[in-house]
GROMACS .gro file of C-alpha atoms in nm:
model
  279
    1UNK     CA    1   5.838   9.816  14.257
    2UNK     CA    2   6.103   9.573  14.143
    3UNK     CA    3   6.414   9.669  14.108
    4UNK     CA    4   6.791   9.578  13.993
    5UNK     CA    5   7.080   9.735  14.207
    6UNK     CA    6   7.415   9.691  14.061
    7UNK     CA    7   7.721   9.851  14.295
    8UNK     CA    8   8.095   9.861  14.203
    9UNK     CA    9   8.349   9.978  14.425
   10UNK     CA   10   8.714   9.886  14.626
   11UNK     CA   11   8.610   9.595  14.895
   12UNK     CA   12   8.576   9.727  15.197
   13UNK     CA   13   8.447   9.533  15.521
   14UNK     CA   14   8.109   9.586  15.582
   15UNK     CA   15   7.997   9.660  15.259
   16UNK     CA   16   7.720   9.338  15.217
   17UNK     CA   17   7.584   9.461  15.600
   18UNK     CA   18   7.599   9.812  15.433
   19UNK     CA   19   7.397   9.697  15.162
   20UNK     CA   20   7.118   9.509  15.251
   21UNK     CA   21   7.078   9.755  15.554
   22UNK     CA   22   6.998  10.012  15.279
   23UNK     CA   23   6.762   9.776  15.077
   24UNK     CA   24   6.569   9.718  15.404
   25UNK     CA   25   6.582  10.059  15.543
   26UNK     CA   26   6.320  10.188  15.185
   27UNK     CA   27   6.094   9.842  15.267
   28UNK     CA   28   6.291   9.637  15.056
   29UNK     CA   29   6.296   9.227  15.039
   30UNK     CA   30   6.568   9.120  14.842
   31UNK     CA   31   6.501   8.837  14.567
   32UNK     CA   32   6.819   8.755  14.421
   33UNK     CA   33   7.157   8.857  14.506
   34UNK     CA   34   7.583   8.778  14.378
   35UNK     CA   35   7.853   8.917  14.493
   36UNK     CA   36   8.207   8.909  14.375
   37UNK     CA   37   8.527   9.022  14.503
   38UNK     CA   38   8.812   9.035  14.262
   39UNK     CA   39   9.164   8.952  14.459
   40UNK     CA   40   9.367   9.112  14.191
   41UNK     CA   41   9.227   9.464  14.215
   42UNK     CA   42   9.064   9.500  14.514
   43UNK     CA   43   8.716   9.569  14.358
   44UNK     CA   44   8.386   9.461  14.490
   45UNK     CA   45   8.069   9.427  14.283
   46UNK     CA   46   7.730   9.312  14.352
   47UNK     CA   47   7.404   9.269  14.163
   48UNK     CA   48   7.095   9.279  14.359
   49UNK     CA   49   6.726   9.266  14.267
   50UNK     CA   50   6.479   9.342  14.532
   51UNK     CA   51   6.125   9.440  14.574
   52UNK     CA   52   6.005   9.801  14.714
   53UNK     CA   53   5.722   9.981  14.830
   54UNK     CA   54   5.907  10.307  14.750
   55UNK     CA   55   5.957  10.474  14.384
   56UNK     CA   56   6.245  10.500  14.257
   57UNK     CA   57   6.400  10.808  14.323
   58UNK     CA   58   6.298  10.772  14.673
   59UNK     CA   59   6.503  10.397  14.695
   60UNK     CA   60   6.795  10.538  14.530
   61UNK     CA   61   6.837  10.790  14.759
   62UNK     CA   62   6.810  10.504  15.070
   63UNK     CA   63   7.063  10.318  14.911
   64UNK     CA   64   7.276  10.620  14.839
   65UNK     CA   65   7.272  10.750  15.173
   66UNK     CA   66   7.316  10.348  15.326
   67UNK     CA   67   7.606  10.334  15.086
   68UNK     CA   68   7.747  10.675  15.021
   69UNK     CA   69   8.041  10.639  15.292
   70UNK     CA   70   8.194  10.320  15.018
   71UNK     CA   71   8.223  10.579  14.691
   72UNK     CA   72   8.046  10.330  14.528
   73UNK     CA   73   7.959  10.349  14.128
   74UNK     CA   74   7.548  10.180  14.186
   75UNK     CA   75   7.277  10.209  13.915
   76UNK     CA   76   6.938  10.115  14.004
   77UNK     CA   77   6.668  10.025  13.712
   78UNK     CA   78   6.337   9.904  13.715
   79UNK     CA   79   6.332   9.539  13.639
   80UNK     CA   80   6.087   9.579  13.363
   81UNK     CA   81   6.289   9.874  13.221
   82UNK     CA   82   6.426   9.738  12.886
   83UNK     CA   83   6.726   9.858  12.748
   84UNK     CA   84   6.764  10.096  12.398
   85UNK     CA   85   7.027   9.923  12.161
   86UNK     CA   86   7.102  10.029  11.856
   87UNK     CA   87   7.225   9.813  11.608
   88UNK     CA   88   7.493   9.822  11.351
   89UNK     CA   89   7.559   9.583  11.083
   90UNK     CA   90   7.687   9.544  10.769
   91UNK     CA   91   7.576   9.284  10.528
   92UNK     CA   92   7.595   8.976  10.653
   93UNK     CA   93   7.290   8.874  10.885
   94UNK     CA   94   7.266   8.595  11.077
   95UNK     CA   95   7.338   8.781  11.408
   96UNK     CA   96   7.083   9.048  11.319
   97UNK     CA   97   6.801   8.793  11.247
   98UNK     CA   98   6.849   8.577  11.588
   99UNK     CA   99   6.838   8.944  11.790
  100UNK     CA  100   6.541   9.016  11.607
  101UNK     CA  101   6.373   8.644  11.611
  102UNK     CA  102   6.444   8.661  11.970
  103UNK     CA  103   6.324   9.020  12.060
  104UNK     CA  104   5.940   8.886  11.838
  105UNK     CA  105   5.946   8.582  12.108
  106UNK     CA  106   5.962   8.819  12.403
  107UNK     CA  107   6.330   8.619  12.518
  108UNK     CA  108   6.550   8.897  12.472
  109UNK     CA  109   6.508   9.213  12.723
  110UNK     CA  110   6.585   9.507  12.499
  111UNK     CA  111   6.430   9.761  12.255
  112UNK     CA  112   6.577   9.788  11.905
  113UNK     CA  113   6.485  10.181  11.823
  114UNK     CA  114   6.705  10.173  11.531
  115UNK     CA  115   6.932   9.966  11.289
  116UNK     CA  116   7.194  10.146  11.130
  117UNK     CA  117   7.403  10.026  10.828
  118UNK     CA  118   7.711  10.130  10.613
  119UNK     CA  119   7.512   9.902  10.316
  120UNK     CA  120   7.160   9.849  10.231
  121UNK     CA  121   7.164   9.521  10.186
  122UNK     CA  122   6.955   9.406  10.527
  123UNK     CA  123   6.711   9.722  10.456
  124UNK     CA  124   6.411   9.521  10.420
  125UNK     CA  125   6.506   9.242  10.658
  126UNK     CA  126   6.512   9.501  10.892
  127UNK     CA  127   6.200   9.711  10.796
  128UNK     CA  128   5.990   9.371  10.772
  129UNK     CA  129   6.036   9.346  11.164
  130UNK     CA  130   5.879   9.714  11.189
  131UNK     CA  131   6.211   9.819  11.314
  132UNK     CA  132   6.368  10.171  11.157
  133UNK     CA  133   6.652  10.148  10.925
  134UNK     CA  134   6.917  10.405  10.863
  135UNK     CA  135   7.174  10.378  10.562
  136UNK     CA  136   7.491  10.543  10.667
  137UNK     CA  137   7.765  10.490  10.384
  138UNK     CA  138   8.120  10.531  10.554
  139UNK     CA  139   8.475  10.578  10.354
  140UNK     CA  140   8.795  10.725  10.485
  141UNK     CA  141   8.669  11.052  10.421
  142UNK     CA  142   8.327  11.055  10.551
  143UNK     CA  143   8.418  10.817  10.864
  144UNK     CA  144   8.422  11.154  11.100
  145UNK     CA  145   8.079  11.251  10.970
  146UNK     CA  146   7.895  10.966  10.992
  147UNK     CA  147   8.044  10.858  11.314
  148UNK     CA  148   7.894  11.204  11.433
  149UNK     CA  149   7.544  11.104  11.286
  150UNK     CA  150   7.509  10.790  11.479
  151UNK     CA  151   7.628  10.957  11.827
  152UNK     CA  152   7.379  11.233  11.744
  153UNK     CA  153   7.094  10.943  11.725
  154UNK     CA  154   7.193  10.774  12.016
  155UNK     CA  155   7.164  11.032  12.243
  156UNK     CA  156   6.825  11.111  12.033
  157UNK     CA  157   6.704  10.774  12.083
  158UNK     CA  158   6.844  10.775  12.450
  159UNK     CA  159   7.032  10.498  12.347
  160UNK     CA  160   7.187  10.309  12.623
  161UNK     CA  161   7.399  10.051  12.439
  162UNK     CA  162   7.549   9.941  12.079
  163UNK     CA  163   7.548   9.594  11.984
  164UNK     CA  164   7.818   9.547  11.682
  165UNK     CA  165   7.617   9.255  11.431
  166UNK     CA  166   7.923   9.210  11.213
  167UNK     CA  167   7.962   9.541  11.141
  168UNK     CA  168   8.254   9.539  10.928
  169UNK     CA  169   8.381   9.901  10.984
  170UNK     CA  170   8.617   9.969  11.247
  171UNK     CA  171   8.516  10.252  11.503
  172UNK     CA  172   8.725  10.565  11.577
  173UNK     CA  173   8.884  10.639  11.909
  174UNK     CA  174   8.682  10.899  12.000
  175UNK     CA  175   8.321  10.722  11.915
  176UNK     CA  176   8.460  10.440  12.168
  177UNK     CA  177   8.550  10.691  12.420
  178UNK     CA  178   8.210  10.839  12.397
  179UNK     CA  179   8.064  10.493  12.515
  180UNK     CA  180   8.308  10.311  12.736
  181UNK     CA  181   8.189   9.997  12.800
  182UNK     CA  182   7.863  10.015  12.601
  183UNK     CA  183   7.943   9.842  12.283
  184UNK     CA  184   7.990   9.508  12.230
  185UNK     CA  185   8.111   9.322  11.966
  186UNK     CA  186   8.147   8.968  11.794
  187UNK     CA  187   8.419   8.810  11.554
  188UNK     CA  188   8.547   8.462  11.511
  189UNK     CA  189   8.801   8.331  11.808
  190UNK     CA  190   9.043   8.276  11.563
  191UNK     CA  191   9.221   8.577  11.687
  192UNK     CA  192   9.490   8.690  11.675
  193UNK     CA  193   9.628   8.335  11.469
  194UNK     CA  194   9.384   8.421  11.164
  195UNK     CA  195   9.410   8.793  11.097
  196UNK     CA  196   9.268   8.890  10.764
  197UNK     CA  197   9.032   8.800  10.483
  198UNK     CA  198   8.922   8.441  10.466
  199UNK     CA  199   8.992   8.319  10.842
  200UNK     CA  200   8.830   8.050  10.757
  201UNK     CA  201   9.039   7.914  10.525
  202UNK     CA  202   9.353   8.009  10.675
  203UNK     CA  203   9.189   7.770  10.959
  204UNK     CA  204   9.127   7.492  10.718
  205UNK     CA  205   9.453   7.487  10.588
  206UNK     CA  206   9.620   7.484  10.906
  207UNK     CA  207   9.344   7.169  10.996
  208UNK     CA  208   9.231   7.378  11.310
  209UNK     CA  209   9.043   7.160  11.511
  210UNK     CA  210   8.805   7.350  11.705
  211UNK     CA  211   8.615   7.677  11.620
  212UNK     CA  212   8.488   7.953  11.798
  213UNK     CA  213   8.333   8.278  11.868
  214UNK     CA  214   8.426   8.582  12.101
  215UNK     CA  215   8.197   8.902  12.224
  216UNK     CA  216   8.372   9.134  12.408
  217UNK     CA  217   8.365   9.505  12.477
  218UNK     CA  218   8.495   9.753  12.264
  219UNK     CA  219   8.779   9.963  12.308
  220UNK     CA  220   9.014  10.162  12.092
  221UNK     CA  221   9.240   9.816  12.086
  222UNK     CA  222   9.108   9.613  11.830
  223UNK     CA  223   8.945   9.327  11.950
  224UNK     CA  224   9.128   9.370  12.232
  225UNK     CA  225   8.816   9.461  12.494
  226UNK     CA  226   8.682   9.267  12.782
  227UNK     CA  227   8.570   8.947  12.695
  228UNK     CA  228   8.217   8.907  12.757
  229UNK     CA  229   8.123   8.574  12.618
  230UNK     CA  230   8.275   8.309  12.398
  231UNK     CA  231   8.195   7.948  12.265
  232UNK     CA  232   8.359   7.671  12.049
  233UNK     CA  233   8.278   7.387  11.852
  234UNK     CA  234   8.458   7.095  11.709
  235UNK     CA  235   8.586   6.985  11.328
  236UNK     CA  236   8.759   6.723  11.197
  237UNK     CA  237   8.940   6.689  10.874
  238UNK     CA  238   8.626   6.641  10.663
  239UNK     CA  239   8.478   6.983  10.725
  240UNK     CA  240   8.526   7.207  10.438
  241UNK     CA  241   8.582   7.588  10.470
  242UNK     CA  242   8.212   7.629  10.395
  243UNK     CA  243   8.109   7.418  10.671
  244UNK     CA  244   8.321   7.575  10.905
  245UNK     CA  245   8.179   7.896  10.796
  246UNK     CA  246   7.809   7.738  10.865
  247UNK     CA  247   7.940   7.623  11.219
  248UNK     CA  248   8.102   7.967  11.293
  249UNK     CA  249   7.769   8.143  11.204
  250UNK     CA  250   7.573   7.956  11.426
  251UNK     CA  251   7.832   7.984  11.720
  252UNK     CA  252   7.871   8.369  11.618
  253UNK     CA  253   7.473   8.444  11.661
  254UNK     CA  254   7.440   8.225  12.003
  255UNK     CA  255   7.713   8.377  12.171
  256UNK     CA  256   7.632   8.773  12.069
  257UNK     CA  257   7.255   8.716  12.172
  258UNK     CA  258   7.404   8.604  12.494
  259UNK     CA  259   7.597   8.837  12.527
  260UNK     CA  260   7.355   9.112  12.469
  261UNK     CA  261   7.126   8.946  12.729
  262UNK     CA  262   7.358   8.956  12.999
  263UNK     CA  263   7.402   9.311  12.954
  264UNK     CA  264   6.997   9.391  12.884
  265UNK     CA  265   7.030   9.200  13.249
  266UNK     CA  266   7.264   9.454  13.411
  267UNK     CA  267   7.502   9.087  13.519
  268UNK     CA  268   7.797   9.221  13.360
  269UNK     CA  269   8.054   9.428  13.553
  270UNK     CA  270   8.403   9.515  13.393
  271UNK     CA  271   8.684   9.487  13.622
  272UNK     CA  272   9.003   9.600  13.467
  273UNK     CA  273   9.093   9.409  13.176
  274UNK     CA  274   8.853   9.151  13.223
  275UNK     CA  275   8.479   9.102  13.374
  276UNK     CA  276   8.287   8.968  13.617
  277UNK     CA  277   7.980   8.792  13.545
  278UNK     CA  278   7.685   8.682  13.739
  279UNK     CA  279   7.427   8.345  13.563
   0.00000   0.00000   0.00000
């Protein structure tokens, strides 16, 4: 069996011996492994993939018991176990279509159970890749409710993570607190300089040279989670707003499918305000 360990805890010597004693001691040989200790706040984390003759439930308790004296936090997956995201968008959907383009070519390591949607514009966009589409309307009023439908379907779905595709509703405290670290989000990297409707042109008047795009985690502080990926590119005076708007796009779906692969990957680890991630 081939499996992905991922351990977070404070660093404490002895920890790597600790570790690969444990892989060995269920018949493990380890295939890749990084390791990371962050200065700042004394935490240790460490992704390992290694190959078993055990199940799992039998490995996880070797490397529970080889490990158990370090409190770690260690989840242990089957390599070939794909991730459940569920997907929320709004109308726009570039984003949507490269997660979907890239899940048909077999590059992206997750299952889509479910798309859900405040709009039904991207209804049959979504249904034409055989994937299940659920219109959710949201106003000020009805934000509680449907917030309460879409945590009811992702523990229905056993989803495992929520992957923001320009979903332009912003989510309550308490459905954030019900998945800490488990949704991530993408927006322009004009933030905080470009708050508001039409960043774009608030960017082309101020002849901002280079655009962007940020995924990050989110918490109940707007756009204020973990930053998980980002990527710019350049513009010069001749770009209109529209073309800066085409550039963004692109930028915006490369660096959220990246970001949801490096999750689907278990190389992501979230230590304090920032993480830690392993190529």
């Amino acid at each position: 069996m081939d499996l992905i360990a991922s351990l977070q805890c404070a660093d404490q010597p002895g920890i790597v011996h600790a570790m690969t004693s444990a892989v060995l001691s269920c018949g493990g040989n380890i295939i890749e492994n990084q390791q990371f200790t962050d200065t700042t706040t004394n935490t240790f984390v460490m992704r390992t993939r290694f190959e078993t003759s055990q199940d799992l439930n039998a490995a996880k308790k070797s490397l529970s018991d080889g490990l158990g004296k370090f409190s770690p936090s260690l989840h242990i997956r089957p390599t070939d176990e794909k991730p459940r995201a569920l997907i929320l968008v709004t109308k726009e959907s570039h984003c949507l279509r490269d997660l979907m383009y890239l899940l048909e070519l077999g590059e992206l390591p997750i299952e889509i159970p479910l798309v859900i949607s405040n709009r039904e514009d991207l209804k049959s966009l979504v249904e034409s890749h055989r994937i299940p589409f659920l219109y959710l309307p949201v106003t000020a009023a009805t934000k509680a409710e449907q917030e309460k439908v879409m945590l009811a379907k992702i523990a229905e779905l056993k989803i495992d993570f929520v992957v923001l595709a320009r979903y332009m509703q912003i989510l309550s405290k308490e459905f954030c607190a019900a998945m800490p670290g488990k949704i991530i989000n993408i927006h322009h990297s004009f933030l905080p300089g470009f708050k508001g409707a039409k960043p774009y042109h608030q960017a082309h008047e101020r002849g901002v040279k280079i655009i962007g795009a940020t995924a990050h985690f989110v918490t109940s502080d707007l756009d204020e989670g973990p930053i998980i990926e980002q990527d710019v590119a350049h513009v010069n005076h001749a770009a209109t707003p529209e073309e800066m708007i085409a550039r963004g796009r692109d930028i915006e779906r490369r660096v959220l499918a990246r970001a949801v692969k490096l999750f689907a990957e278990d190389r992501i680890f979230i230590v304090g305000q920032r993480t830690v991630i392993f190529s």
